[in-house]
Structure formats: C-alpha cells, structure tokens
Short mmCIF file of C-alpha atoms in Angstrom, two decimals:
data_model
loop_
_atom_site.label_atom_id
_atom_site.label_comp_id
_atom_site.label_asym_id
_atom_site.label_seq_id
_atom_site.Cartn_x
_atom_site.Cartn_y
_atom_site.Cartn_z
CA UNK I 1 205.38 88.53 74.58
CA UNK I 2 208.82 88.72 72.74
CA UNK I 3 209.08 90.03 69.11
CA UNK I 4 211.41 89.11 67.06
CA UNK I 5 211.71 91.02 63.51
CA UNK I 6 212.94 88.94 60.36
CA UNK I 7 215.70 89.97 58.65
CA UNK I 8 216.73 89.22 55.24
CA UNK I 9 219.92 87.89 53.60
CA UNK I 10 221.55 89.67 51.07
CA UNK I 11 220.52 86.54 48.51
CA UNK I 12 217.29 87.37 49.41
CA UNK I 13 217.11 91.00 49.15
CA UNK I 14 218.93 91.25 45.72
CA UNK I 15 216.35 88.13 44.78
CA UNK I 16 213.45 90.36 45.37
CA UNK I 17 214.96 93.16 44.15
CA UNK I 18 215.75 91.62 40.69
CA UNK I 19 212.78 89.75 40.30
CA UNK I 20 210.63 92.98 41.14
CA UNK I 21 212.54 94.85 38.33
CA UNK I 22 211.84 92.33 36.00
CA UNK I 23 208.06 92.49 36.60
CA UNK I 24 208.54 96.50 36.06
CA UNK I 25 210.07 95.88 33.04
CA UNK I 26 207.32 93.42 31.49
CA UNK I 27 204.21 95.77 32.90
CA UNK I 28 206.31 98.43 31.09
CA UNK I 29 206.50 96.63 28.11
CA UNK I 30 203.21 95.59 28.15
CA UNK I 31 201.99 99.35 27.78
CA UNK I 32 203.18 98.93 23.80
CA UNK I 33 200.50 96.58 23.58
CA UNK I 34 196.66 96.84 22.58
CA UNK I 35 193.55 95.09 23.84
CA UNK I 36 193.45 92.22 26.14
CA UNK I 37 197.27 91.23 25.89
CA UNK I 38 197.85 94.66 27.95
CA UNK I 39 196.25 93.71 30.85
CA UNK I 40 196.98 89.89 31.32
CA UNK I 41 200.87 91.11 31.08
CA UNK I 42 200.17 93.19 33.47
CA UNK I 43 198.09 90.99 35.59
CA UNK I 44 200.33 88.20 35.96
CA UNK I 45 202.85 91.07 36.95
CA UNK I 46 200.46 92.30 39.67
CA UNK I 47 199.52 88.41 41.11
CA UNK I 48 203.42 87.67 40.78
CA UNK I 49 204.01 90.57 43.07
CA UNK I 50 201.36 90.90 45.56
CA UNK I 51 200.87 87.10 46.05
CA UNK I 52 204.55 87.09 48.17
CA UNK I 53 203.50 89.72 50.21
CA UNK I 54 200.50 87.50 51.60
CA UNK I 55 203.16 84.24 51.97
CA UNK I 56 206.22 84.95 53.49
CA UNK I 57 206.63 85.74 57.52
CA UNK I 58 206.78 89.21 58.16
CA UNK I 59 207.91 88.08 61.85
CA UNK I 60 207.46 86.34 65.16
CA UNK I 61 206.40 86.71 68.95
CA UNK I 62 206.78 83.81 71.77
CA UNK I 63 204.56 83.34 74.32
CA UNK I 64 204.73 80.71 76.81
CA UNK I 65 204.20 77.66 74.87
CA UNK I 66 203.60 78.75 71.72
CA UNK I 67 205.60 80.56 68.51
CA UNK I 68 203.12 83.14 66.78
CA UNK I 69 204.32 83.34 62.99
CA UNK I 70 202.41 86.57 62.00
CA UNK I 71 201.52 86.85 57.64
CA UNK I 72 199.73 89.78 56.45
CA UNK I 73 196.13 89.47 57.56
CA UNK I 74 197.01 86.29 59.39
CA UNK I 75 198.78 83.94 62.34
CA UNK I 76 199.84 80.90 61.92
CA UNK I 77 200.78 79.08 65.85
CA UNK I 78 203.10 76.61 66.58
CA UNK I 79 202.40 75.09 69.91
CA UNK I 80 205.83 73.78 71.71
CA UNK I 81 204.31 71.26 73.08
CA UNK I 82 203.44 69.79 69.62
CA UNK I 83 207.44 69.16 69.12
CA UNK I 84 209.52 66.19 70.65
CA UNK I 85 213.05 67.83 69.43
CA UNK I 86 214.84 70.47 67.89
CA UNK I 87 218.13 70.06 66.12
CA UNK I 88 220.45 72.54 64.11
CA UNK I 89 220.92 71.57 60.72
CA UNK I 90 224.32 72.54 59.54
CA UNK I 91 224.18 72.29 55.86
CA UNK I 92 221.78 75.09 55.73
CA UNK I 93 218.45 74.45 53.07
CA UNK I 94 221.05 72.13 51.17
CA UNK I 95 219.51 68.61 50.37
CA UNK I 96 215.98 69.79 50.04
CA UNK I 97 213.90 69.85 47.06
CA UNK I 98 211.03 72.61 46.73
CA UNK I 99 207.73 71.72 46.10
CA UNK I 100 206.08 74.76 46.67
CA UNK I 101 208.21 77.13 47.87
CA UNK I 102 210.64 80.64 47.27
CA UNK I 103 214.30 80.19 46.90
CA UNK I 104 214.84 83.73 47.62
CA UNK I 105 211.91 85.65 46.26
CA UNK I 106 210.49 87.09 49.84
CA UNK I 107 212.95 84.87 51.47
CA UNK I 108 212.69 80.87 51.84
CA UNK I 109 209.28 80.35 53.01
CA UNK I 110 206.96 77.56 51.60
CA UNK I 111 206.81 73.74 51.38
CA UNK I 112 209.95 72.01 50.81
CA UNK I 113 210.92 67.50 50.33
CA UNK I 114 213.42 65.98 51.00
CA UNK I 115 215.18 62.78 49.12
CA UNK I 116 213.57 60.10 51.41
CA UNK I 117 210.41 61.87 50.56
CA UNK I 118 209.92 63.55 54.19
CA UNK I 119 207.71 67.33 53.91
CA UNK I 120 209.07 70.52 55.85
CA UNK I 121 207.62 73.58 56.09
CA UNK I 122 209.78 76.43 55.79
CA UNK I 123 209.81 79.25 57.92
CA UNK I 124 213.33 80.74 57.08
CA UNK I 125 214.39 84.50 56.01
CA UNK I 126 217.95 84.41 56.48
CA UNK I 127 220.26 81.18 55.28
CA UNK I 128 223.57 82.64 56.85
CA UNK I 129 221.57 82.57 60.55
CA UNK I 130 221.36 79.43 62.38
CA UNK I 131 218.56 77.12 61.02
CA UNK I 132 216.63 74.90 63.40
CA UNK I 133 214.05 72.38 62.57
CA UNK I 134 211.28 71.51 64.83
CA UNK I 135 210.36 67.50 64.87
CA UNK I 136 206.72 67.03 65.82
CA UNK I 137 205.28 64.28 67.60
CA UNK I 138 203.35 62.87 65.16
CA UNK I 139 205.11 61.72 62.25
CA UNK I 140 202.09 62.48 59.82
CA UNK I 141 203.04 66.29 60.14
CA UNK I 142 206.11 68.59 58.34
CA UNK I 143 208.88 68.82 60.40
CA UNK I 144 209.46 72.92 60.61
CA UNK I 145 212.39 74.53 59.86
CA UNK I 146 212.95 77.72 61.27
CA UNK I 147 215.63 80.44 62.37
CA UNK I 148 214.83 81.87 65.37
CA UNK I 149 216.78 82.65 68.61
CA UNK I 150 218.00 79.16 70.25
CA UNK I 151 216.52 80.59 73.92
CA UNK I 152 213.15 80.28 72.18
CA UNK I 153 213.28 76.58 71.46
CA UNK I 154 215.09 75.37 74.93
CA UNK I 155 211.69 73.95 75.86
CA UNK I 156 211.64 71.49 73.23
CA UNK I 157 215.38 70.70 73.34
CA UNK I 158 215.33 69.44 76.86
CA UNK I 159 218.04 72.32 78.45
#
C-alpha cells in the first residue's frame, strides 16, 4: 500500500497559523471576563479549533483500486472504478464558490460549487501542486478534486 503524506502550502500554513493566534488572543481576552461570557468565548475558541482537526485529510494510501483518504478517527474510500476520467485543472481552485468549505484554514478541504451549479468535493492541501479532479460515473455525485501523484490516477485516465 503506498502512502503519501500531505503537505501544506505556505497560504495554508500562515492561514492556520494566523487564525490559531487569533483564537489565542480571544480565549485570552476572554479570561477578563466573569460568569458565563468566559466560557462561551472560550468555547467557540475551542470548537473553532478542534473541529479542523477532525475535517481536513491528514493523508493518503493507494491500494489497487481504491484511494484511502485517512481523517482523524476515520477513512473515507474512493473506489477507481467509480470514476470515468481524470483531468488537470489548470486554473487551480479559481472559479469555484465554497459552500462549505476552508480557504486555507487546515488547507482546502470541504464542499465547494461551481457557477453552473455543479458540487465538488475538495480534497486539496497544496494549491501550487498539480490539482486533478476525478469525474464519476454517475452524474448525481461531486466530481473530486484532488492533488495527488498523476501515477495514482493512470487507471482512470486510460494510459
């Protein structure tokens, strides 16, 4: 089975970085504060940072015919065979609209539209890498965009 380990780009590292040091900042300023206000200040900080942690890929094996996108505490498998073709899309996340998703924050994970109203689901750590997007055969499901190593997708791609 062949691991390969996300990376970042620096957008997304200095992202999480300042976003992080903004919730230490507000559940340090909530410590001036009395009563119940205290601890839903620093509540929402907590939620805002662990939730991410849960979301975004942490990174990715291959097996045969399938892509294993491993989460903290979960997998989530993308069978090849699921996928009619694979394409490299240039313009990078450009053109898409998020609908549920991190711009940055963790990376660029989440569910993403774009203007003729078709879903994707987002798989992506690193914008500067080349970004792939899976088409699946039935037009009912997100298309997948991912960055992985072209030698994984081949089998979709036809070469």
């Amino acid at each position: 089975m062949e691991k390969y380990i996300l990376s970042w780009d620096k957008t997304a590292i200095l992202t999480t970085l300042f976003c992080i040091l903004i919730l230490c900042g507000v559940c340090f300023l909530a410590i001036k504060y009395r009563g119940w206000v205290r601890w839903i200040m620093v509540l929402i900080g907590i939620i805002t940072f662990v939730t991410p942690l849960f979301l975004f890929p942490r990174y990715m094996t291959k097996d045969a015919d399938r892509i294993l996108i491993h989460f903290i505490g979960y997998k989530k498998e993308l069978r090849l065979s699921d996928y009619e073709s694979v394409s490299l899309k240039k313009d990078g996340m450009r053109g898409l609209v998020r609908t549920c998703a991190s711009d940055g924050y963790f990376g660029y994970w989440g569910k993403w539209k774009d203007s003729s109203g078709r879903k994707y689901t987002s798989y992506v750590m690193d914008k500067s890498k080349d970004i792939y997007i899976l088409t699946p055969k039935n037009n009912k499901d997100d298309l997948i965009i991912i960055n992985r190593p072209y030698d994984w997708l081949k089998s979709i791609a036809g070469d």
